[in-house]
XYZ file of N, CA and C in Angstrom:
825
model
N -45.333 -22.549 -56.943
C -44.567 -23.786 -57.080
C -45.104 -24.792 -56.076
N -45.275 -26.024 -56.473
C -45.901 -27.018 -55.619
C -44.952 -27.480 -54.533
N -45.563 -28.044 -53.473
C -44.777 -28.556 -52.366
C -43.889 -29.708 -52.811
N -44.342 -30.467 -53.846
C -43.540 -31.598 -54.316
C -42.227 -31.137 -54.923
N -42.213 -29.912 -55.507
C -40.979 -29.376 -56.085
C -40.082 -28.826 -54.986
N -40.680 -28.127 -54.030
C -39.902 -27.527 -52.952
C -39.419 -28.553 -51.943
N -40.144 -29.673 -51.832
C -39.849 -30.643 -50.801
C -40.768 -30.448 -49.616
N -40.728 -31.387 -48.690
C -41.591 -31.313 -47.516
C -41.149 -30.186 -46.600
N -42.073 -29.789 -45.686
C -41.723 -28.755 -44.707
C -40.515 -29.182 -43.875
N -40.461 -30.490 -43.543
C -39.350 -30.985 -42.733
C -38.036 -30.869 -43.493
N -38.042 -31.171 -44.793
C -36.819 -31.091 -45.591
C -36.357 -29.648 -45.741
N -37.304 -28.730 -45.944
C -36.967 -27.314 -46.068
C -36.392 -26.798 -44.757
N -37.020 -27.177 -43.644
C -36.537 -26.743 -42.329
C -35.129 -27.262 -42.093
N -34.904 -28.546 -42.375
C -33.595 -29.144 -42.128
C -32.512 -28.493 -42.977
N -32.860 -28.112 -44.214
C -31.870 -27.526 -45.117
C -31.417 -26.145 -44.657
N -32.205 -25.503 -43.809
C -31.871 -24.164 -43.356
C -31.310 -24.137 -41.929
N -31.029 -25.287 -41.375
C -30.482 -25.341 -40.037
C -28.965 -25.258 -40.088
N -28.399 -24.667 -39.046
C -26.950 -24.497 -38.975
C -26.302 -25.727 -38.352
N -25.072 -25.980 -38.751
C -24.286 -27.041 -38.141
C -22.833 -26.595 -38.098
N -22.085 -27.191 -37.221
C -20.677 -26.830 -37.131
C -19.924 -27.818 -36.270
N -18.635 -27.952 -36.557
C -17.790 -28.835 -35.765
C -16.375 -28.305 -35.772
N -15.748 -28.354 -34.614
C -14.317 -28.096 -34.565
C -13.651 -29.247 -33.828
N -12.439 -29.570 -34.280
C -11.630 -30.601 -33.642
C -10.228 -30.039 -33.469
N -9.765 -29.992 -32.232
C -8.483 -29.369 -31.911
C -7.666 -30.327 -31.052
N -6.390 -30.448 -31.386
C -5.451 -31.194 -30.551
C -4.270 -30.295 -30.230
N -3.813 -30.364 -28.987
C -2.702 -29.539 -28.515
C -1.628 -30.445 -27.927
N -0.392 -30.217 -28.346
C 0.730 -30.981 -27.818
C 1.867 -30.064 -27.426
N 3.039 -30.642 -27.191
C 4.221 -29.882 -26.814
C 5.231 -29.874 -27.960
N 5.830 -28.710 -28.193
C 6.930 -28.564 -29.146
C 7.928 -27.610 -28.526
N 9.174 -28.060 -28.369
C 10.201 -27.253 -27.704
C 9.718 -26.797 -26.325
N 9.026 -27.704 -25.643
C 8.519 -27.463 -24.284
C 7.472 -26.357 -24.207
N 6.840 -26.045 -25.335
C 5.765 -25.067 -25.344
C 4.524 -25.691 -25.990
N 3.324 -25.335 -25.505
C 2.116 -25.908 -26.091
C 1.877 -25.369 -27.500
N 1.588 -26.271 -28.408
C 1.330 -25.905 -29.795
C 0.167 -26.746 -30.333
N -0.639 -26.159 -31.183
C -1.726 -26.927 -31.793
C -1.134 -27.917 -32.800
N -1.579 -29.149 -32.707
C -1.098 -30.189 -33.608
C -2.168 -30.611 -34.615
N -3.420 -30.254 -34.319
C -4.508 -30.537 -35.268
C -5.600 -29.505 -35.087
N -6.064 -28.938 -36.191
C -7.201 -28.019 -36.165
C -8.092 -28.342 -37.359
N -9.332 -28.687 -37.077
C -10.307 -28.944 -38.140
C -11.551 -28.120 -37.848
N -12.037 -27.404 -38.857
C -13.236 -26.590 -38.735
C -14.240 -26.989 -39.818
N -15.502 -27.025 -39.445
C -16.555 -27.314 -40.421
C -17.798 -26.526 -40.054
N -18.549 -26.109 -41.072
C -19.779 -25.362 -40.817
C -19.497 -24.003 -40.229
N -20.315 -23.585 -39.272
C -20.247 -22.218 -38.760
C -19.350 -22.049 -37.539
N -18.692 -23.115 -37.078
C -17.799 -22.982 -35.940
C -16.375 -22.695 -36.404
N -15.712 -21.794 -35.678
C -14.323 -21.454 -35.949
C -13.565 -21.433 -34.617
N -12.248 -21.606 -34.681
C -11.416 -21.509 -33.488
C -10.189 -20.675 -33.821
N -9.859 -19.753 -32.936
C -8.717 -18.879 -33.127
C -7.807 -18.989 -31.897
N -6.538 -18.664 -32.094
C -5.536 -18.826 -31.050
C -4.796 -17.510 -30.824
N -5.338 -16.623 -29.993
C -4.609 -15.391 -29.660
C -3.356 -15.750 -28.882
N -2.424 -14.833 -28.835
C -1.160 -15.111 -28.158
C -1.402 -15.373 -26.680
N -0.913 -16.513 -26.209
C -0.976 -16.827 -24.801
C 0.392 -16.688 -24.177
N 0.501 -17.059 -22.908
C 1.827 -17.000 -22.304
C 2.632 -18.224 -22.738
N 3.830 -18.352 -22.242
C 4.704 -19.422 -22.696
C 4.246 -20.793 -22.240
N 3.467 -20.839 -21.176
C 3.077 -22.116 -20.608
C 1.699 -22.608 -21.042
N 0.840 -21.688 -21.483
C -0.546 -22.046 -21.781
C -0.962 -21.509 -23.143
N -1.549 -22.362 -23.952
C -2.119 -21.949 -25.229
C -3.583 -21.585 -25.005
N -4.038 -20.507 -25.636
C -5.435 -20.093 -25.500
C -6.180 -20.306 -26.812
N -7.348 -20.927 -26.731
C -8.210 -21.153 -27.895
C -9.531 -20.434 -27.680
N -9.999 -19.707 -28.701
C -11.263 -18.976 -28.634
C -12.183 -19.516 -29.721
N -13.355 -19.989 -29.318
C -14.318 -20.590 -30.248
C -15.356 -19.554 -30.642
N -15.622 -19.464 -31.949
C -16.596 -18.519 -32.479
C -17.669 -19.276 -33.250
N -18.898 -18.786 -33.151
C -20.015 -19.314 -33.934
C -20.447 -18.243 -34.921
N -20.095 -18.396 -36.179
C -20.411 -17.383 -37.182
C -21.887 -17.351 -37.539
N -22.655 -18.329 -37.058
C -24.100 -18.323 -37.311
C -24.803 -17.272 -36.462
N -24.118 -16.746 -35.435
C -24.687 -15.675 -34.621
C -25.638 -16.134 -33.545
N -25.734 -17.398 -33.314
C -26.638 -17.945 -32.307
C -27.101 -19.323 -32.744
N -27.918 -19.961 -31.927
C -28.405 -21.304 -32.224
C -29.908 -21.349 -32.034
N -30.556 -22.155 -32.852
C -31.991 -22.340 -32.710
C -32.353 -23.775 -33.060
N -33.627 -24.136 -32.879
C -34.068 -25.512 -32.997
C -33.626 -26.204 -34.274
N -33.033 -27.384 -34.121
C -32.563 -28.153 -35.262
C -31.091 -27.969 -35.561
N -30.460 -26.936 -34.990
C -29.026 -26.737 -35.190
C -28.251 -27.825 -34.448
N -27.104 -28.212 -35.037
C -26.277 -29.251 -34.431
C -24.817 -28.809 -34.451
N -24.181 -28.879 -33.288
C -22.793 -28.452 -33.172
C -22.012 -29.475 -32.353
N -20.725 -29.597 -32.673
C -19.857 -30.522 -31.949
C -18.491 -29.876 -31.747
N -17.952 -30.051 -30.555
C -16.626 -29.544 -30.206
C -15.819 -30.703 -29.644
N -14.650 -30.939 -30.231
C -13.780 -32.049 -29.834
C -12.394 -31.473 -29.537
N -11.950 -31.604 -28.297
C -10.662 -31.052 -27.882
C -9.828 -32.143 -27.225
N -8.563 -32.233 -27.625
C -7.624 -33.173 -27.021
C -6.377 -32.413 -26.580
N -5.908 -32.689 -25.379
C -4.703 -32.055 -24.840
C -3.729 -33.156 -24.445
N -2.561 -33.168 -25.074
C -1.576 -34.206 -24.823
C -0.845 -33.966 -23.512
N -0.173 -34.999 -23.036
C 0.542 -34.928 -21.761
C 1.558 -33.791 -21.774
N 1.584 -33.022 -20.699
C 2.515 -31.918 -20.561
C 2.023 -30.605 -21.119
N 1.002 -30.627 -21.971
C 0.483 -29.409 -22.602
C -0.616 -28.795 -21.742
N -0.754 -27.470 -21.868
C -1.769 -26.729 -21.132
C -2.588 -25.903 -22.116
N -3.917 -25.999 -21.991
C -4.820 -25.274 -22.887
C -5.883 -24.548 -22.078
N -6.127 -23.296 -22.449
C -7.233 -22.495 -21.925
C -8.195 -22.279 -23.081
N -9.409 -22.815 -22.976
C -10.367 -22.743 -24.079
C -11.644 -22.059 -23.617
N -12.187 -21.197 -24.483
C -13.430 -20.505 -24.184
C -14.106 -20.046 -25.451
N -15.092 -19.183 -25.305
C -15.851 -18.690 -26.452
C -15.688 -17.178 -26.566
N -15.909 -16.672 -27.786
C -15.721 -15.244 -28.040
C -16.843 -14.407 -27.454
N -17.995 -14.998 -27.239
C -19.156 -14.261 -26.721
C -20.107 -15.244 -26.060
N -21.080 -14.702 -25.345
C -22.125 -15.547 -24.784
C -22.902 -16.207 -25.925
N -23.141 -17.502 -25.799
C -23.892 -18.212 -26.842
C -25.382 -18.052 -26.587
N -26.116 -17.632 -27.607
C -27.554 -17.393 -27.476
C -28.325 -18.543 -28.110
N -29.309 -19.058 -27.365
C -30.169 -20.136 -27.845
C -31.562 -19.549 -28.017
N -32.010 -19.442 -29.275
C -33.256 -18.756 -29.584
C -34.459 -19.706 -29.551
N -35.638 -19.112 -29.666
C -36.901 -19.855 -29.665
C -36.887 -20.942 -30.737
N -37.427 -22.095 -30.394
C -37.511 -23.214 -31.329
C -38.959 -23.519 -31.662
N -39.201 -23.931 -32.898
C -40.535 -24.358 -33.313
C -40.788 -25.820 -32.981
N -39.812 -26.490 -32.399
C -40.002 -27.896 -32.038
C -38.721 -28.641 -31.746
N -37.788 -28.730 -32.712
C -36.569 -29.511 -32.477
C -35.635 -28.834 -31.480
N -34.736 -29.634 -30.899
C -33.746 -29.118 -29.967
C -32.518 -28.617 -30.717
N -31.819 -27.664 -30.112
C -30.417 -27.432 -30.445
C -29.633 -28.587 -29.829
N -28.774 -29.219 -30.605
C -27.959 -30.319 -30.089
C -26.498 -29.889 -30.069
N -25.890 -29.941 -28.894
C -24.502 -29.537 -28.724
C -23.763 -30.656 -28.010
N -22.735 -31.191 -28.659
C -21.929 -32.275 -28.095
C -20.507 -31.777 -27.898
N -20.010 -31.880 -26.667
C -18.660 -31.440 -26.331
C -17.882 -32.646 -25.826
N -16.734 -32.916 -26.452
C -15.887 -34.041 -26.067
C -14.501 -33.504 -25.711
N -14.061 -33.775 -24.481
C -12.769 -33.286 -23.993
C -11.923 -34.485 -23.584
N -10.800 -34.681 -24.265
C -9.891 -35.789 -23.969
C -8.567 -35.200 -23.475
N -8.289 -35.382 -22.175
C -7.223 -34.630 -21.537
C -6.170 -35.569 -20.942
N -4.946 -35.457 -21.469
C -3.788 -36.082 -20.843
C -2.945 -35.039 -20.125
N -3.089 -33.772 -20.504
C -2.355 -32.676 -19.884
C -3.240 -31.871 -18.961
N -3.398 -30.563 -19.271
C -4.185 -29.675 -18.414
C -5.112 -28.824 -19.273
N -6.382 -28.765 -18.901
C -7.371 -27.966 -19.630
C -8.166 -27.102 -18.668
N -8.296 -25.815 -19.021
C -9.263 -24.932 -18.378
C -10.333 -24.641 -19.424
N -11.529 -25.174 -19.221
C -12.651 -25.002 -20.148
C -13.564 -23.919 -19.562
N -13.473 -22.691 -20.125
C -14.149 -21.536 -19.541
C -14.900 -20.741 -20.611
N -15.946 -21.309 -21.189
C -16.750 -20.543 -22.144
C -17.556 -19.469 -21.440
N -17.929 -18.437 -22.186
C -18.856 -17.463 -21.631
C -20.237 -18.098 -21.502
N -21.128 -17.427 -20.806
C -22.405 -18.016 -20.453
C -23.269 -18.348 -21.683
N -24.143 -19.326 -21.495
C -25.166 -19.657 -22.474
C -26.452 -18.944 -22.081
N -27.031 -18.179 -23.003
C -28.256 -17.429 -22.726
C -29.425 -18.099 -23.439
N -30.411 -18.514 -22.677
C -31.611 -19.131 -23.243
C -32.718 -18.096 -23.378
N -33.340 -18.054 -24.552
C -34.500 -17.203 -24.776
C -35.780 -17.995 -24.495
N -36.891 -17.294 -24.386
C -38.165 -17.960 -24.127
C -38.461 -18.971 -25.230
N -38.901 -20.170 -24.819
C -39.252 -21.284 -25.695
C -38.040 -21.843 -26.447
N -36.856 -21.588 -25.935
C -35.665 -22.220 -26.498
C -35.616 -23.684 -26.077
N -34.915 -24.488 -26.866
C -34.753 -25.907 -26.556
C -33.286 -26.275 -26.784
N -32.631 -26.727 -25.727
C -31.209 -27.076 -25.812
C -30.969 -28.432 -25.172
N -30.296 -29.300 -25.932
C -29.835 -30.587 -25.423
C -28.317 -30.598 -25.547
N -27.638 -30.535 -24.401
C -26.170 -30.464 -24.417
C -25.592 -31.670 -23.694
N -24.540 -32.222 -24.301
C -23.852 -33.362 -23.694
C -22.369 -33.049 -23.621
N -21.799 -33.188 -22.424
C -20.371 -32.960 -22.210
C -19.754 -34.256 -21.723
N -18.830 -34.795 -22.505
C -18.121 -36.022 -22.153
C -16.646 -35.701 -21.983
N -16.102 -36.050 -20.816
C -14.705 -35.747 -20.497
C -13.993 -37.049 -20.167
N -12.850 -37.279 -20.814
C -11.984 -38.411 -20.500
C -10.641 -37.867 -20.049
N -10.299 -38.140 -18.798
C -9.069 -37.639 -18.189
C -8.090 -38.782 -17.952
N -6.824 -38.528 -18.268
C -5.786 -39.442 -17.826
C -5.658 -39.328 -16.305
N -5.000 -40.291 -15.679
C -4.943 -40.316 -14.219
C -4.263 -39.082 -13.630
N -3.273 -38.535 -14.356
C -2.558 -37.372 -13.832
C -2.932 -36.078 -14.552
N -4.028 -36.085 -15.307
C -4.495 -34.876 -15.992
C -5.188 -33.949 -15.009
N -5.304 -32.668 -15.395
C -6.011 -31.691 -14.554
C -7.078 -30.996 -15.390
N -8.180 -30.672 -14.741
C -9.309 -30.041 -15.419
C -9.947 -28.993 -14.527
N -10.205 -27.844 -15.116
C -11.059 -26.827 -14.500
C -12.126 -26.490 -15.527
N -13.378 -26.730 -15.193
C -14.465 -26.537 -16.151
C -15.576 -25.722 -15.511
N -15.998 -24.657 -16.201
C -17.091 -23.813 -15.707
C -18.110 -23.622 -16.822
N -19.355 -23.905 -16.532
C -20.450 -23.688 -17.485
C -21.543 -22.894 -16.785
N -21.989 -21.813 -17.435
C -23.025 -20.940 -16.870
C -24.205 -20.859 -17.822
N -25.397 -20.817 -17.264
C -26.630 -20.698 -18.049
C -27.452 -19.540 -17.487
N -27.903 -18.662 -18.377
C -28.731 -17.522 -17.987
C -30.067 -17.634 -18.717
N -31.153 -17.555 -17.968
C -32.497 -17.676 -18.543
C -33.028 -16.271 -18.834
N -32.870 -15.828 -20.084
C -33.334 -14.511 -20.492
C -32.303 -13.441 -20.198
N -32.538 -12.258 -20.762
C -31.643 -11.119 -20.553
C -32.390 -10.070 -19.725
N -32.022 -10.003 -18.455
C -32.727 -9.103 -17.537
C -32.611 -7.649 -17.960
N -31.450 -7.264 -18.501
C -31.249 -5.875 -18.909
C -32.185 -5.475 -20.036
N -32.636 -6.465 -20.819
C -33.569 -6.217 -21.925
C -35.008 -6.522 -21.517
N -35.215 -6.791 -20.214
C -36.532 -7.138 -19.666
C -37.117 -8.370 -20.353
N -36.241 -9.305 -20.690
C -36.675 -10.561 -21.301
C -36.717 -11.643 -20.228
N -37.738 -12.440 -20.256
C -37.886 -13.529 -19.304
C -38.137 -14.834 -20.046
N -37.803 -15.910 -19.399
C -38.060 -17.241 -19.949
C -39.217 -17.850 -19.167
N -40.331 -18.003 -19.847
C -41.509 -18.602 -19.217
C -41.491 -20.113 -19.394
N -41.226 -20.554 -20.613
C -41.200 -21.989 -20.888
C -40.022 -22.303 -21.805
N -39.694 -23.561 -21.871
C -38.585 -23.984 -22.715
C -38.174 -25.384 -22.350
N -36.953 -25.743 -22.762
C -36.475 -27.111 -22.535
C -34.957 -27.073 -22.458
N -34.415 -27.631 -21.387
C -32.963 -27.710 -21.218
C -32.607 -29.055 -20.614
N -31.731 -29.764 -21.311
C -31.116 -30.975 -20.769
C -29.613 -30.792 -20.873
N -28.935 -30.854 -19.744
C -27.487 -30.650 -19.693
C -26.875 -31.874 -19.019
N -26.216 -32.708 -19.810
C -25.711 -34.000 -19.331
C -24.189 -33.964 -19.282
N -23.613 -34.215 -18.094
C -22.159 -34.259 -17.906
C -21.742 -35.673 -17.504
N -20.694 -36.174 -18.137
C -20.079 -37.436 -17.742
C -18.564 -37.247 -17.780
N -17.913 -37.438 -16.634
C -16.466 -37.239 -16.514
C -15.841 -38.551 -16.056
N -14.881 -39.030 -16.808
C -14.158 -40.260 -16.471
C -12.683 -39.966 -16.281
N -12.086 -40.693 -15.355
C -10.655 -40.539 -15.106
C -10.019 -41.924 -15.116
N -9.036 -42.103 -15.989
C -8.436 -43.425 -16.133
C -9.444 -44.466 -16.548
N -10.476 -44.040 -17.291
C -11.502 -44.962 -17.765
C -12.645 -45.211 -16.800
N -12.547 -44.710 -15.576
C -13.589 -44.949 -14.574
C -14.439 -43.691 -14.391
N -15.752 -43.891 -14.239
C -16.660 -42.769 -14.064
C -16.350 -42.053 -12.751
N -16.114 -40.737 -12.861
C -15.742 -39.926 -11.705
C -16.860 -38.987 -11.289
N -17.580 -38.446 -12.258
C -18.621 -37.450 -11.970
C -19.697 -37.570 -13.042
N -20.947 -37.596 -12.621
C -22.060 -37.703 -13.567
C -23.254 -36.932 -13.022
N -23.850 -36.115 -13.865
C -25.084 -35.453 -13.487
C -25.843 -35.043 -14.742
N -27.132 -34.913 -14.599
C -27.985 -34.440 -15.684
C -28.982 -33.444 -15.112
N -28.969 -32.226 -15.650
C -29.958 -31.218 -15.270
C -31.033 -31.174 -16.354
N -32.277 -31.191 -15.937
C -33.389 -31.152 -16.894
C -34.449 -30.176 -16.412
N -34.795 -29.232 -17.268
C -35.892 -28.301 -17.028
C -36.749 -28.271 -18.287
N -38.053 -28.410 -18.129
C -38.916 -28.330 -19.306
C -40.282 -27.776 -18.917
N -41.072 -27.539 -19.944
C -42.418 -26.989 -19.777
C -42.356 -25.627 -19.083
N -42.938 -25.506 -17.891
C -43.043 -24.219 -17.201
C -41.741 -23.928 -16.460
N -40.746 -23.434 -17.178
C -39.420 -23.207 -16.606
C -39.470 -22.145 -15.511
N -40.180 -21.054 -15.740
C -40.227 -19.960 -14.764
C -40.776 -20.433 -13.425
N -41.827 -21.227 -13.464
C -42.416 -21.709 -12.214
C -41.447 -22.625 -11.474
N -40.703 -23.427 -12.209
C -39.749 -24.331 -11.563
C -38.571 -23.556 -10.983
N -38.064 -22.571 -11.733
C -36.942 -21.779 -11.233
C -37.340 -20.960 -9.999
N -38.632 -20.680 -9.864
C -39.106 -19.903 -8.713
C -39.177 -20.724 -7.434
N -39.132 -22.050 -7.537
C -39.230 -22.892 -6.361
C -37.989 -22.748 -5.486
N -38.155 -22.642 -4.168
C -37.015 -22.439 -3.267
C -35.947 -23.520 -3.393
N -36.352 -24.743 -3.654
C -35.391 -25.840 -3.730
C -34.628 -25.866 -5.047
N -35.046 -25.050 -6.008
C -34.362 -25.027 -7.301
C -33.531 -23.757 -7.430
N -34.159 -22.601 -7.562
C -33.380 -21.362 -7.715
C -33.972 -20.186 -6.965
N -35.124 -20.376 -6.333
C -35.764 -19.314 -5.539
C -35.933 -18.027 -6.332
N -36.259 -18.163 -7.615
C -36.510 -16.997 -8.452
C -35.299 -16.469 -9.188
N -34.114 -16.982 -8.922
C -32.928 -16.567 -9.664
C -33.014 -17.074 -11.105
N -32.310 -16.405 -12.001
C -32.387 -16.784 -13.421
C -31.012 -17.060 -14.016
N -29.987 -17.168 -13.184
C -28.639 -17.425 -13.687
C -27.954 -18.433 -12.779
N -27.435 -19.509 -13.377
C -26.806 -20.576 -12.594
C -25.504 -20.996 -13.264
N -24.615 -21.585 -12.486
C -23.347 -22.068 -13.032
C -22.826 -23.211 -12.184
N -22.020 -24.048 -12.812
C -21.325 -25.132 -12.127
C -19.850 -25.050 -12.477
N -18.998 -25.202 -11.475
C -17.547 -25.245 -11.674
C -17.052 -26.585 -11.144
N -16.313 -27.300 -11.977
C -15.755 -28.601 -11.609
C -14.235 -28.514 -11.622
N -13.597 -28.974 -10.537
C -12.141 -28.954 -10.428
C -11.647 -30.378 -10.203
N -10.734 -30.835 -11.073
C -10.132 -32.159 -10.945
C -8.619 -32.022 -11.138
N -7.798 -32.379 -10.158
C -8.215 -32.813 -8.821
C -8.682 -31.630 -7.979
N -9.630 -31.889 -7.103
C -10.146 -30.854 -6.221
C -9.853 -31.208 -4.770
N -9.577 -30.193 -3.975
C -9.150 -30.420 -2.591
C -9.931 -29.543 -1.623
N -9.718 -29.811 -0.344
C -10.321 -28.971 0.695
C -9.762 -27.553 0.651
N -8.527 -27.395 0.147
C -7.967 -26.047 0.009
C -8.779 -25.224 -0.983
N -9.259 -25.857 -2.070
C -10.135 -25.169 -3.021
C -11.411 -24.705 -2.331
N -11.955 -25.573 -1.507
C -13.187 -25.249 -0.786
C -12.957 -24.056 0.137
N -11.872 -24.089 0.876
C -11.586 -23.004 1.815
C -11.370 -21.677 1.098
N -10.690 -21.724 -0.050
C -10.413 -20.493 -0.794
C -11.702 -19.834 -1.274
N -12.637 -20.636 -1.755
C -13.904 -20.077 -2.241
C -14.771 -19.615 -1.077
N -14.841 -20.394 -0.023
C -15.687 -20.028 1.116
C -15.198 -18.773 1.819
N -13.911 -18.472 1.690
C -13.380 -17.266 2.317
C -13.940 -15.998 1.696
N -14.568 -16.111 0.517
C -15.140 -14.954 -0.166
C -16.642 -14.836 0.036
N -17.191 -15.589 0.957
C -18.649 -15.690 1.078
C -19.342 -14.353 1.260
N -18.670 -13.382 1.901
C -19.309 -12.088 2.134
C -19.212 -11.157 0.934
N -18.573 -11.592 -0.141
C -18.394 -10.746 -1.318
C -19.283 -11.145 -2.492
N -19.974 -12.260 -2.368
C -20.776 -12.744 -3.488
C -22.093 -11.979 -3.607
N -22.504 -11.742 -4.854
C -23.774 -11.074 -5.114
C -24.944 -12.043 -5.030
N -24.671 -13.308 -5.308
C -25.705 -14.331 -5.243
C -25.325 -15.407 -4.241
N -25.777 -16.626 -4.495
C -25.469 -17.757 -3.624
C -24.382 -18.606 -4.268
N -23.395 -18.994 -3.485
C -22.299 -19.841 -3.951
C -22.051 -20.917 -2.906
N -22.019 -22.158 -3.355
C -21.681 -23.271 -2.473
C -20.627 -24.140 -3.123
N -19.754 -24.739 -2.322
C -18.697 -25.590 -2.865
C -18.421 -26.723 -1.890
N -18.096 -27.879 -2.421
C -17.718 -29.018 -1.592
C -16.735 -29.876 -2.374
N -16.028 -30.763 -1.674
C -15.078 -31.661 -2.327
C -15.274 -33.072 -1.813
N -15.035 -34.040 -2.677
C -15.123 -35.446 -2.306
C -14.447 -36.278 -3.401
N -13.894 -37.388 -3.010
C -13.300 -38.349 -3.948
C -12.351 -37.706 -4.956
N -11.626 -36.674 -4.506
C -10.618 -36.084 -5.377
C -11.114 -35.046 -6.347
N -12.371 -34.602 -6.196
C -12.899 -33.529 -7.044
C -13.521 -32.462 -6.154
N -13.677 -31.275 -6.718
C -14.411 -30.201 -6.039
C -15.434 -29.634 -7.014
N -16.599 -29.302 -6.501
C -17.676 -28.766 -7.328
C -18.267 -27.543 -6.649
N -18.345 -26.453 -7.396
C -18.976 -25.232 -6.909
C -20.269 -24.994 -7.677
N -21.296 -24.551 -6.978
C -22.584 -24.211 -7.583
C -22.847 -22.731 -7.336
N -23.319 -22.060 -8.370
C -23.609 -20.633 -8.264
C -25.032 -20.368 -8.729
N -25.692 -19.436 -8.059
C -27.060 -19.061 -8.399
C -27.199 -17.559 -8.150
N -27.674 -16.814 -9.158
C -27.720 -15.357 -9.037
C -28.977 -14.792 -9.675
N -29.261 -13.536 -9.342
C -30.502 -12.904 -9.811
C -30.462 -12.572 -11.298
N -29.257 -12.384 -11.868
C -29.141 -12.057 -13.280
C -27.735 -12.421 -13.769
N -27.513 -12.249 -15.071
C -26.246 -12.629 -15.656
C -25.068 -11.826 -15.142
N -25.275 -10.530 -14.879
C -24.180 -9.689 -14.398
C -23.717 -10.142 -13.014
N -24.661 -10.449 -12.132
C -24.306 -10.918 -10.788
C -23.609 -12.273 -10.859
N -24.073 -13.122 -11.767
C -23.436 -14.425 -11.917
C -22.007 -14.273 -12.421
N -21.782 -13.405 -13.409
C -20.439 -13.193 -13.923
C -19.511 -12.670 -12.820
N -20.017 -11.762 -11.988
C -19.231 -11.243 -10.864
C -18.797 -12.385 -9.942
N -19.754 -13.226 -9.564
C -19.443 -14.299 -8.622
C -18.559 -15.364 -9.257
N -18.815 -15.683 -10.520
C -18.017 -16.699 -11.198
C -16.571 -16.239 -11.346
N -16.377 -14.984 -11.681
C -15.017 -14.442 -11.777
C -14.305 -14.516 -10.430
N -15.040 -14.234 -9.347
C -14.449 -14.306 -8.010
C -14.064 -15.739 -7.649
N -14.931 -16.690 -7.975
C -14.636 -18.096 -7.704
C -13.393 -18.542 -8.468
N -13.313 -18.204 -9.746
C -12.169 -18.610 -10.554
C -10.888 -17.954 -10.063
N -10.979 -16.706 -9.611
C -9.801 -16.042 -9.058
C -9.335 -16.746 -7.785
N -10.296 -17.145 -6.941
C -9.937 -17.856 -5.714
C -9.269 -19.191 -6.023
N -9.642 -19.795 -7.145
C -9.055 -21.070 -7.562
C -7.763 -20.876 -8.344
N -7.350 -19.595 -8.490
C -6.141 -19.243 -9.249
C -6.216 -19.753 -10.681
N -7.410 -19.642 -11.266
C -7.615 -20.084 -12.645
C -7.174 -19.008 -13.618
N -6.606 -19.402 -14.756
C -6.292 -18.423 -15.802
C -7.582 -17.985 -16.483
N -7.837 -16.690 -16.561
C -9.054 -16.199 -17.193
C -8.793 -15.869 -18.662
N -9.719 -16.253 -19.554
C -9.580 -15.839 -20.955
C -9.519 -14.313 -21.067
N -8.756 -13.831 -22.029
C -8.612 -12.377 -22.179
C -9.951 -11.689 -22.400
N -10.857 -12.361 -23.097
C -12.163 -11.746 -23.377
C -12.995 -11.551 -22.113
N -12.697 -12.292 -21.052
C -13.391 -12.084 -19.783
C -12.955 -10.778 -19.136
N -11.781 -10.301 -19.520
C -11.190 -9.144 -18.861
C -11.434 -7.851 -19.610
N -12.154 -7.906 -20.753
C -12.381 -6.702 -21.561
C -13.832 -6.296 -21.496
């Protein structure tokens, strides 16, 4: 069959790429958090296991089984005033090798109440390409705890990431004003860059935890555990926020340290983190 009948290589590639979107809104009903809107499209799904009376838990699943170049996903979460939501993922998200295009992931969090955004780690395979954008809009009295972890390869499987591409862009606004902004970019020879002392000194697992509002008490609580961490953990606070950075030799060590940090912050952990 001719290429004119099948279509161009680009059209065939695009037709086989995965996409997905979920849109969730949480409000209060009888003084308890309840979902007020749930929309699912493509390969993304969201489920709500039983939470406690004060906090609703949302678990995001990707039925595509992973992401690769050209896939596009979007997550939109809104939490109304007075409501509390704990949101995470059912498993570590895997980003596979790409033949060229990026995986595009857009996360939008609009918070008038309280959100703990605690997905499991993102695992990048060799030659993976990921472009992720996280946009957060907070009301003046909203609260946010957000943790994102990235692991380069699976050490237990003796997999390493030599090259690839990662752009991770965060923008957090409170009351309409920019509160926190950063962009992490790694490309080309990822292994050589991660080996540099000023970047990761050979570690392959990193995480960032953002707390709004964040205080010196948060800093003291995390620093009190300094002798228990398997990797390196640093935390500081300024302008009403606190940010913790974690760097570890592998995903297991990072999970250990991240769990300890969240416990010190008295964060609610998703049930799947505990199994």
